[in-house]
PDB file of C-alpha atoms in Angstrom:
ATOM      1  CA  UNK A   1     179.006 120.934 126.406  1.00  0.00           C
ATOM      2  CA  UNK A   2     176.286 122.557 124.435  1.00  0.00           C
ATOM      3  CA  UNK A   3     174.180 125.385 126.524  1.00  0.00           C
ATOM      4  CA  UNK A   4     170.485 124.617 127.245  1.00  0.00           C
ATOM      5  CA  UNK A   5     168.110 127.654 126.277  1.00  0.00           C
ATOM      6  CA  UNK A   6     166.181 127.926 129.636  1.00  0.00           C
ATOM      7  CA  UNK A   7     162.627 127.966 128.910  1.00  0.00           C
ATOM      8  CA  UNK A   8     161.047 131.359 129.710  1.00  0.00           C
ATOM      9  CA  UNK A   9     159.056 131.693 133.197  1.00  0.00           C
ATOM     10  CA  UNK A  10     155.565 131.836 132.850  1.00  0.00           C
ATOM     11  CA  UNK A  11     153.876 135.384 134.048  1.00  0.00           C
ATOM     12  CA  UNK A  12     151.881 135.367 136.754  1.00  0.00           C
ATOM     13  CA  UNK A  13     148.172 135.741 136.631  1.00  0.00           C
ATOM     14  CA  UNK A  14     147.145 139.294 136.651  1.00  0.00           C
ATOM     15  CA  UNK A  15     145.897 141.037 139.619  1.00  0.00           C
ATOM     16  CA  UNK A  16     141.858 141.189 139.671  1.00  0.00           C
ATOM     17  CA  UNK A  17     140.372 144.664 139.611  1.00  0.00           C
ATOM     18  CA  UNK A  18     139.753 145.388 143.154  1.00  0.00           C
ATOM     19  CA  UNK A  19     136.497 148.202 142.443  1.00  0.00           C
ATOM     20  CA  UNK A  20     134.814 144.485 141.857  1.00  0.00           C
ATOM     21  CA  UNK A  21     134.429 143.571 145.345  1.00  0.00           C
ATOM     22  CA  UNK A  22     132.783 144.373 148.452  1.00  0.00           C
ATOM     23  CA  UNK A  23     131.452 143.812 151.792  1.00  0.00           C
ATOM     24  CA  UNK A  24     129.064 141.269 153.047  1.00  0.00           C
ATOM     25  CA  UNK A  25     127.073 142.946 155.400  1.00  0.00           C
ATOM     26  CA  UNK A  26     125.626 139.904 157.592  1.00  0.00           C
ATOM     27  CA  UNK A  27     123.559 141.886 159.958  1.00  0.00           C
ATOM     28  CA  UNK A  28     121.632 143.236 156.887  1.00  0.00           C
ATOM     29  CA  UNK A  29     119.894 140.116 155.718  1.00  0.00           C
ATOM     30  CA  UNK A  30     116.486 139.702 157.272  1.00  0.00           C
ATOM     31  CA  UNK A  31     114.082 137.195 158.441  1.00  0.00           C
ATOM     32  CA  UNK A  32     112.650 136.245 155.713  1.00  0.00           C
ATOM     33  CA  UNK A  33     116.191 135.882 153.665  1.00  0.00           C
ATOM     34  CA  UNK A  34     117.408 133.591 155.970  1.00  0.00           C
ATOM     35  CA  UNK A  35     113.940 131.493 155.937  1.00  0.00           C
ATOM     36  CA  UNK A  36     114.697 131.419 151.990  1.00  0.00           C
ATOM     37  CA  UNK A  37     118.474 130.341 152.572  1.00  0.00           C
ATOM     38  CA  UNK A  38     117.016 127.559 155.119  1.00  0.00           C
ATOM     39  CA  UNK A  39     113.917 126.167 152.580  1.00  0.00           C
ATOM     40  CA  UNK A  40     116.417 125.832 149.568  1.00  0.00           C
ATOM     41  CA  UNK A  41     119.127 124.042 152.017  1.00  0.00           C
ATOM     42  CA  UNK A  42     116.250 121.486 153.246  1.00  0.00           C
ATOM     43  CA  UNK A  43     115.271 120.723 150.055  1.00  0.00           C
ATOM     44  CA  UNK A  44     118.189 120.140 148.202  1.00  0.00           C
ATOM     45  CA  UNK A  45     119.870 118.200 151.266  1.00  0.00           C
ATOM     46  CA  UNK A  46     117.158 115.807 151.126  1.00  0.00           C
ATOM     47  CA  UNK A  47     118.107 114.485 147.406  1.00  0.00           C
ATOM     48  CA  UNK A  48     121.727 115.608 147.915  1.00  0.00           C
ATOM     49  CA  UNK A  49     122.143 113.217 150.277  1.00  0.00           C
ATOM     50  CA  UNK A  50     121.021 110.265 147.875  1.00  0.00           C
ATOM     51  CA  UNK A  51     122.162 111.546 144.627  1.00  0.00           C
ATOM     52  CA  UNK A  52     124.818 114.170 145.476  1.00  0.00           C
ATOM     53  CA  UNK A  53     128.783 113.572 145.039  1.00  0.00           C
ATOM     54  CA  UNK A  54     130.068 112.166 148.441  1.00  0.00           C
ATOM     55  CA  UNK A  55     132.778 115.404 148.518  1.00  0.00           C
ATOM     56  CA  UNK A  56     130.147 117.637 147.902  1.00  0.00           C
ATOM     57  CA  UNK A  57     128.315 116.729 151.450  1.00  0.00           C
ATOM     58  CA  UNK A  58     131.992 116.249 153.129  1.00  0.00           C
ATOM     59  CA  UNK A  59     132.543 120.179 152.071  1.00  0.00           C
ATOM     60  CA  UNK A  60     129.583 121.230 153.471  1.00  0.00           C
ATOM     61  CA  UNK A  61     130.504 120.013 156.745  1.00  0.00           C
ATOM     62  CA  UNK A  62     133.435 120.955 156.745  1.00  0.00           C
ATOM     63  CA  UNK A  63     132.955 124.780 156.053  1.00  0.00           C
ATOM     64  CA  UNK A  64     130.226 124.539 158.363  1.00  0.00           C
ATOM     65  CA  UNK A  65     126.983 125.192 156.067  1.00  0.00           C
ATOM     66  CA  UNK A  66     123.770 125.191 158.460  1.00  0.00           C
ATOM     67  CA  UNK A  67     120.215 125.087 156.986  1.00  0.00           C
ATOM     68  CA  UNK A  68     118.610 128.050 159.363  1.00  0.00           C
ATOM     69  CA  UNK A  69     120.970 131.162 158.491  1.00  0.00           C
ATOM     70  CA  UNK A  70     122.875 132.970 155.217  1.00  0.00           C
ATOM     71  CA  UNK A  71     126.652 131.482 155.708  1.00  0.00           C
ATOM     72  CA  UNK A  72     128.552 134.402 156.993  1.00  0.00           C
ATOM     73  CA  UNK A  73     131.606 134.506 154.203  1.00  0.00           C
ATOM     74  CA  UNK A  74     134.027 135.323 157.250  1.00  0.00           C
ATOM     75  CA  UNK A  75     133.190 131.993 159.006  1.00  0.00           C
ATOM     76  CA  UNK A  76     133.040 129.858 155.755  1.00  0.00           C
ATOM     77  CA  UNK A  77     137.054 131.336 155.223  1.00  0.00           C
ATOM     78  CA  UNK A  78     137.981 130.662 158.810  1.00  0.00           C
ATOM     79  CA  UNK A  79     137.715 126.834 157.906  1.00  0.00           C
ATOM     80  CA  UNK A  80     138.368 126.763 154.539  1.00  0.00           C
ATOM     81  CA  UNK A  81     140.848 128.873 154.005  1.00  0.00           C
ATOM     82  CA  UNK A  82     143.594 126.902 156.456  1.00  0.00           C
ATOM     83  CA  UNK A  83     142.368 123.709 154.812  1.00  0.00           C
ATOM     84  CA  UNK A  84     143.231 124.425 151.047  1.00  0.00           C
ATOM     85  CA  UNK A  85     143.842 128.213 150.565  1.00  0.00           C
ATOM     86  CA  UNK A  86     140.882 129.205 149.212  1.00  0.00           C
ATOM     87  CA  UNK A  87     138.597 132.247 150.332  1.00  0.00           C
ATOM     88  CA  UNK A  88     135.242 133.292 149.336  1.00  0.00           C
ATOM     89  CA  UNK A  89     134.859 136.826 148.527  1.00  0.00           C
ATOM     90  CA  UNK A  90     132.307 139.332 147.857  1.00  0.00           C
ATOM     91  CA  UNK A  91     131.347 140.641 145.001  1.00  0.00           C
ATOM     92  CA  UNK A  92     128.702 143.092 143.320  1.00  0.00           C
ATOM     93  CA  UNK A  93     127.554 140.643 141.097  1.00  0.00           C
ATOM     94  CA  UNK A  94     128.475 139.367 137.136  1.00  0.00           C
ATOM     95  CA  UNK A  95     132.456 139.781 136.941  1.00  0.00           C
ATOM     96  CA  UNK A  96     134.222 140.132 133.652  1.00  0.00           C
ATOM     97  CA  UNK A  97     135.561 136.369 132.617  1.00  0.00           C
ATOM     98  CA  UNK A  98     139.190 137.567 132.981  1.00  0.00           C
ATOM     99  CA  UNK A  99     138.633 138.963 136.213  1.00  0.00           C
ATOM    100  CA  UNK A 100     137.085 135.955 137.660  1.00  0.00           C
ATOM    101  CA  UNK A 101     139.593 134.036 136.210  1.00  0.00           C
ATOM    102  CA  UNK A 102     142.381 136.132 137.930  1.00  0.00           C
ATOM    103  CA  UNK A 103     140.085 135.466 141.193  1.00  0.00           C
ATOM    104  CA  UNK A 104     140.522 131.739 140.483  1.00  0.00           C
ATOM    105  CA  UNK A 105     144.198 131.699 139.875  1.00  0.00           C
ATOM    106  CA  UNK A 106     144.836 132.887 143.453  1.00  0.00           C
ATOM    107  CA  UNK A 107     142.124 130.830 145.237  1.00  0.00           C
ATOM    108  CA  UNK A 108     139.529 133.763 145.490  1.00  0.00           C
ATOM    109  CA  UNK A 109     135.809 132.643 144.468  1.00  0.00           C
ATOM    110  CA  UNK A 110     133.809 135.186 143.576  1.00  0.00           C
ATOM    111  CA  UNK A 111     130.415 134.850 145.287  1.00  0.00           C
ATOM    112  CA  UNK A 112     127.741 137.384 144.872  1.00  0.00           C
ATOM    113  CA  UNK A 113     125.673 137.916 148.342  1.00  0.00           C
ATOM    114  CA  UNK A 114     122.028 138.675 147.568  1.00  0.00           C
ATOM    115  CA  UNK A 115     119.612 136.158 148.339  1.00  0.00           C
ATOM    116  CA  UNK A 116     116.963 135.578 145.897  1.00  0.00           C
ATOM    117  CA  UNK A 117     113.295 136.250 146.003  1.00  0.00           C
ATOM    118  CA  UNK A 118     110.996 134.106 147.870  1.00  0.00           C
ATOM    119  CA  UNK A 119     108.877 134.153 144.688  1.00  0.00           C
ATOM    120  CA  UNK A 120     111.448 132.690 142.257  1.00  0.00           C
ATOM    121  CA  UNK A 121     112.779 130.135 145.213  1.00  0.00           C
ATOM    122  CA  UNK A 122     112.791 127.518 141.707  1.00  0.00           C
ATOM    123  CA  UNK A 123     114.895 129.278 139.122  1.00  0.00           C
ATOM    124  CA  UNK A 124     117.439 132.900 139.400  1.00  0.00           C
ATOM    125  CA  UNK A 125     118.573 133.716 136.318  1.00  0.00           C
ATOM    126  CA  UNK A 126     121.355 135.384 137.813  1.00  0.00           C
ATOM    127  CA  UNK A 127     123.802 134.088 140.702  1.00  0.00           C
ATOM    128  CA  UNK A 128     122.954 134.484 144.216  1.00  0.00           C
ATOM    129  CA  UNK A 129     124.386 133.369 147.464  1.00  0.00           C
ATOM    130  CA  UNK A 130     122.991 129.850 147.460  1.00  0.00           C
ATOM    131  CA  UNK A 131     124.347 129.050 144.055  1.00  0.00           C
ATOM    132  CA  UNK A 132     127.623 130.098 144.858  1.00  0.00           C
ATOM    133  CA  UNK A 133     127.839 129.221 148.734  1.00  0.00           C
ATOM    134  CA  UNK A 134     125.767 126.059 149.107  1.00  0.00           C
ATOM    135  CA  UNK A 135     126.236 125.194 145.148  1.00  0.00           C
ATOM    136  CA  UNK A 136     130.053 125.763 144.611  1.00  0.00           C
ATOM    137  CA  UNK A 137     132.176 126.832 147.927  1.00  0.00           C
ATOM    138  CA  UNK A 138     131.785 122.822 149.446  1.00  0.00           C
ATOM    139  CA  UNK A 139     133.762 121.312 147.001  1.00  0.00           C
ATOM    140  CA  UNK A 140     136.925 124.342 147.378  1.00  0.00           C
ATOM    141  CA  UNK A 141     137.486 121.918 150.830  1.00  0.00           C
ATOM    142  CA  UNK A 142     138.571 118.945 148.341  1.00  0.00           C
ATOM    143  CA  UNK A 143     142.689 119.303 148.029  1.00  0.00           C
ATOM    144  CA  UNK A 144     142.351 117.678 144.960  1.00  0.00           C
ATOM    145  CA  UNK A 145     139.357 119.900 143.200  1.00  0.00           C
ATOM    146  CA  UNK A 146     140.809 123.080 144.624  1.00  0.00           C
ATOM    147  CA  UNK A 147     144.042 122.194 142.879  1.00  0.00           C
ATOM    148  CA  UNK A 148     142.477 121.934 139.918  1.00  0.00           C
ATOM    149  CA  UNK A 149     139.836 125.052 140.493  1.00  0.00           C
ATOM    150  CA  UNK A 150     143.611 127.316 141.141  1.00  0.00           C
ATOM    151  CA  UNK A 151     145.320 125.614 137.794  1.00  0.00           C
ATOM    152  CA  UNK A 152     142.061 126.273 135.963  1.00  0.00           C
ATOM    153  CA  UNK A 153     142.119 129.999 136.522  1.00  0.00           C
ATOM    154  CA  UNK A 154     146.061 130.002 136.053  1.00  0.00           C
ATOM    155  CA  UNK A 155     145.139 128.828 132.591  1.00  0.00           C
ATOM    156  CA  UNK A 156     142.237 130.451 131.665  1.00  0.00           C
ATOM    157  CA  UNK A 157     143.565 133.733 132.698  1.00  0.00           C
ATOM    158  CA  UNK A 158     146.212 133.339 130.015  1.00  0.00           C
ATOM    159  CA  UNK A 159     144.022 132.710 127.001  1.00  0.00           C
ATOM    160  CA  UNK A 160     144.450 134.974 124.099  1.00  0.00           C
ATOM    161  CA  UNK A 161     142.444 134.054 121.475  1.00  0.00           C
ATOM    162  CA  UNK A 162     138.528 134.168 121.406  1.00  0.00           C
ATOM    163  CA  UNK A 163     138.302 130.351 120.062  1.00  0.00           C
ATOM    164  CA  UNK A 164     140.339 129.432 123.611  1.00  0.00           C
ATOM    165  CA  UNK A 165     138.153 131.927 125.550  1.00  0.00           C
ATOM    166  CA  UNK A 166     135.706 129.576 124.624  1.00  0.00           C
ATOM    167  CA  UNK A 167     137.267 126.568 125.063  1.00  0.00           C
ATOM    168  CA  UNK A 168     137.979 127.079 128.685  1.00  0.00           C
ATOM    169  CA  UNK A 169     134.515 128.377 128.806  1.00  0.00           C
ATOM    170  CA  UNK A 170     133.501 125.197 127.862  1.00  0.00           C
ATOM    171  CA  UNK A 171     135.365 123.070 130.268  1.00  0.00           C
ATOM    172  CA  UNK A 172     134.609 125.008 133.048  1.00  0.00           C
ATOM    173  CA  UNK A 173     130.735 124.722 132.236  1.00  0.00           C
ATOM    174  CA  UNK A 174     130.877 120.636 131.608  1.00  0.00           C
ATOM    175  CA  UNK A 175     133.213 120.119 135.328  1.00  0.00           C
ATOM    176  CA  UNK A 176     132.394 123.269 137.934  1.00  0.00           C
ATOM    177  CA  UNK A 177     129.019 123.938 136.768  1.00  0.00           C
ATOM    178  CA  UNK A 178     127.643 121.075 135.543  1.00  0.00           C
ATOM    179  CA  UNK A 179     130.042 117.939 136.179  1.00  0.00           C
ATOM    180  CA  UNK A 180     128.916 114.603 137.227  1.00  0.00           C
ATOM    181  CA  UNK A 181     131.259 111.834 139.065  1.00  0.00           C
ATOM    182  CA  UNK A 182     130.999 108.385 139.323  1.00  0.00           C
ATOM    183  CA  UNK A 183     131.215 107.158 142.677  1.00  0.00           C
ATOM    184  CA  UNK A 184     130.864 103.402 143.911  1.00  0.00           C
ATOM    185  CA  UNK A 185     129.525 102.381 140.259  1.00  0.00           C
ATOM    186  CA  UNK A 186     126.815 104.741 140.740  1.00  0.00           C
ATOM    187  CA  UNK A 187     126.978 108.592 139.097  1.00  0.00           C
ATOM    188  CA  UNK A 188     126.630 111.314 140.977  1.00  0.00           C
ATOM    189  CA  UNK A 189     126.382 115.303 140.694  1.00  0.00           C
ATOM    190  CA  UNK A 190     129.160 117.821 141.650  1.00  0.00           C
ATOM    191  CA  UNK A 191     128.486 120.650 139.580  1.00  0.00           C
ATOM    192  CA  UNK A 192     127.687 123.618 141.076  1.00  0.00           C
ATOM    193  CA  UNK A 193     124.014 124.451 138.710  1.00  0.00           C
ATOM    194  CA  UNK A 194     123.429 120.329 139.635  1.00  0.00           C
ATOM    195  CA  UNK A 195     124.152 120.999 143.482  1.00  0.00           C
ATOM    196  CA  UNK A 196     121.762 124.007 143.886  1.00  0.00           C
ATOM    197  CA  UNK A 197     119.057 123.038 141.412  1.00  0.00           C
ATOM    198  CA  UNK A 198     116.669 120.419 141.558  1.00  0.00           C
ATOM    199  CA  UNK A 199     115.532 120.312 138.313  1.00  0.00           C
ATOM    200  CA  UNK A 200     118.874 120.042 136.684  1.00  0.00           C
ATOM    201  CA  UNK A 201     119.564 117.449 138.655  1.00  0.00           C
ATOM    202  CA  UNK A 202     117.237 115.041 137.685  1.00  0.00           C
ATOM    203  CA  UNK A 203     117.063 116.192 134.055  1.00  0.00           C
ATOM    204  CA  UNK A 204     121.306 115.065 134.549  1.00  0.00           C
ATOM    205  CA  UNK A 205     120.184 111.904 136.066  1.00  0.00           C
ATOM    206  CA  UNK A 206     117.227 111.153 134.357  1.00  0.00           C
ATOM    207  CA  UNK A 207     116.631 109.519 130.529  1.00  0.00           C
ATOM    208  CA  UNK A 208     116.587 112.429 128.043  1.00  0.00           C
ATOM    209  CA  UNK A 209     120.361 113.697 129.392  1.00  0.00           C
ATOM    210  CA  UNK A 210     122.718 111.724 127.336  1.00  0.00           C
ATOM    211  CA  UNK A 211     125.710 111.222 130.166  1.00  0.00           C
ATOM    212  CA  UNK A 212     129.288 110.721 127.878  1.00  0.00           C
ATOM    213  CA  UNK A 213     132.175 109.537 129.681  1.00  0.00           C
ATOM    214  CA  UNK A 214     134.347 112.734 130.475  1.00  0.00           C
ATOM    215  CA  UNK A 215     136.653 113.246 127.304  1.00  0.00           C
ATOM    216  CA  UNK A 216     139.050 116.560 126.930  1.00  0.00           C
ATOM    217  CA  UNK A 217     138.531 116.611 123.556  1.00  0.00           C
ATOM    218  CA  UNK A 218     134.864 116.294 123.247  1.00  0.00           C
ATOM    219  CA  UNK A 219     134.185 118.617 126.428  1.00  0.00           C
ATOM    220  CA  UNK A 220     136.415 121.584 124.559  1.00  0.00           C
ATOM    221  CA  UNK A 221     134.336 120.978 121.654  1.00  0.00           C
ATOM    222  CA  UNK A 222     130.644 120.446 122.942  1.00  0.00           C
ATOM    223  CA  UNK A 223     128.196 123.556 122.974  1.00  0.00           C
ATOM    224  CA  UNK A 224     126.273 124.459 125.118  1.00  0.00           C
ATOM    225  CA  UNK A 225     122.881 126.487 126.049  1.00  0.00           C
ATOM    226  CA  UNK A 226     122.651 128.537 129.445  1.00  0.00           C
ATOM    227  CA  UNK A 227     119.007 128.954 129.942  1.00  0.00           C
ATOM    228  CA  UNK A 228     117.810 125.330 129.299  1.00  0.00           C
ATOM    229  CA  UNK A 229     118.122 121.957 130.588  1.00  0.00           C
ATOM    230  CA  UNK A 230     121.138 120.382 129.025  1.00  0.00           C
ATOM    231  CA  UNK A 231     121.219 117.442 126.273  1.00  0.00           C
ATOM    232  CA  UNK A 232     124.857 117.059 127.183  1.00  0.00           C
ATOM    233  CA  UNK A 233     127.253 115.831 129.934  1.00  0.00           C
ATOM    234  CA  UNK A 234     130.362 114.247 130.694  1.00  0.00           C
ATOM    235  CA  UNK A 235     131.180 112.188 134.205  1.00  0.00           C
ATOM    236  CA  UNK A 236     134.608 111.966 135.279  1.00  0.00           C
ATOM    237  CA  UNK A 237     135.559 108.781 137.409  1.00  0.00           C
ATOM    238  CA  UNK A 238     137.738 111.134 139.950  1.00  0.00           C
ATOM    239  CA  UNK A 239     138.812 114.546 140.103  1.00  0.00           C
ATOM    240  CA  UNK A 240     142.033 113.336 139.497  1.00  0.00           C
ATOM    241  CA  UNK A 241     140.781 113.393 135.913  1.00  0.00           C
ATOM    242  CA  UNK A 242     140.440 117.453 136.227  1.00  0.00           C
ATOM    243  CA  UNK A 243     143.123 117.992 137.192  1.00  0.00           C
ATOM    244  CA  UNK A 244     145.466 115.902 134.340  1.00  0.00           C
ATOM    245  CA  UNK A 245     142.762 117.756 131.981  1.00  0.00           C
ATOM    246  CA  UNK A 246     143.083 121.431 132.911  1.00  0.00           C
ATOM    247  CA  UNK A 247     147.218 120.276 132.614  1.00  0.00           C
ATOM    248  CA  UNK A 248     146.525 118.644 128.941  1.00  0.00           C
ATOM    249  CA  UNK A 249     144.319 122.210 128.357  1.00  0.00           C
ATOM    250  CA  UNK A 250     147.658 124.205 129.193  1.00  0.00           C
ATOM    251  CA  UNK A 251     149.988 122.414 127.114  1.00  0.00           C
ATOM    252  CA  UNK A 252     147.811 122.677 124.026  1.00  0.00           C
ATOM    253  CA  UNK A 253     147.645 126.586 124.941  1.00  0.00           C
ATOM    254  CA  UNK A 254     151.247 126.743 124.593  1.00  0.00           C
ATOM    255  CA  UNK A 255     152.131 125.176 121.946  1.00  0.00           C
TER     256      UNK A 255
END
């Protein structure tokens, strides 16, 4: 009987740098952050609630977002984290891309934990708490999306070559940042710039976005442009779909 060469194990994702994170310091935010946090919640909950994916607004109850205070991160983990892993973490800010993918790959999101200006309330052109709390951390509650956030960073974190750099850039930017989902026959945002921006929203929903149906092949290929409203974007009809794509996206990296 001819010997079968055992294929070789996979390594596991490297640890992330552990100078990048810190503490959230709850008891430091003031009145007038928390009045921020609770304006942007009441407005985006009033159109989330019509045009926002039906997961999204599950997540948020679940990990127990409330419009009048900053989420503390240690109370968002206590009932998250026992549901599907994941924590949210701390961090000082812009992370390297392999170091937040190494955050991914063991169900760590990096969240930054300012809270932006009163006077740019519309548009941050970096991340704050909002986008990454209110925007992404609801849908880590979804088995099924966390699955595929975890095997996303798993696979990201072992891309070598710039052009797959990119690639995975890209599908990470057309699903977690700025997917949209069809849900009973009607489409509906999950992405995380869609959840915690109004204007992308209905630039995604309205006429000038032209709304593909979610293709592997034509999301790893499709630029894109981070400080404008995009032309661009792909709806999946489950996040079933994610998950059998980020699988396809390893395969072709191996091979």
């Amino acid at each position: 009987m001819q010997a079968t060469a055992a294929r070789p194990r996979r390594a596991a994702p490297p640890e992330p740098d552990p100078s990048i994170f810190i503490t959230q310091d709850w008891s430091a935010y003031t009145a007038e952050q928390h009045e921020v946090w609770s304006i942007l919640y009441e407005r985006r909950m009033r159109e989330l609630r019509g045009n926002g994916s039906r997961i999204f607004l599950q997540g948020a109850d679940t990990i127990g977002l409330r419009p009048d205070r900053v989420p503390e991160l240690a109370d968002v983990n206590r009932r998250l984290e026992p549901r599907t892993g994941w924590n949210a973490v701390p961090v000082k800010g812009f992370i390297p891309a392999r170091e937040f993918f190494a955050c991914l790959a063991r169900r760590r999101f990096p969240t930054t934990v300012i809270v932006r200006p009163r006077e740019q309330l519309e548009y941050l052109p970096e991340p704050d708490i909002f986008h990454d709390v209110f925007g992404h951390v609801p849908l880590h509650a979804d088995p099924v999306f966390a699955d595929f956030l975890q095997r996303f960073g798993t696979v990201a974190s072992r891309a070598e070559s710039d052009e797959d750099v990119r690639r995975m850039a890209r599908l990470f930017w057309f699903t977690v940042e700025f997917g949209l989902v069809r849900e009973d026959g009607q489409v509906k945002v999950y992405g995380s710039g869609l959840i915690s921006s109004a204007g992308d929203a209905a630039n995604a929903l309205g006429p000038k976005c032209d709304r593909r149906p979610f293709s592997l092949d034509a999301v790893l290929e499709q630029e894109f442009e981070i400080d404008r409203f995009q032309d661009v974007l792909f709806v999946v009809d489950s996040f079933d779909q994610l998950f059998a794509a980020v699988s396809e996206a390893e395969r072709r990296l191996e091979s």
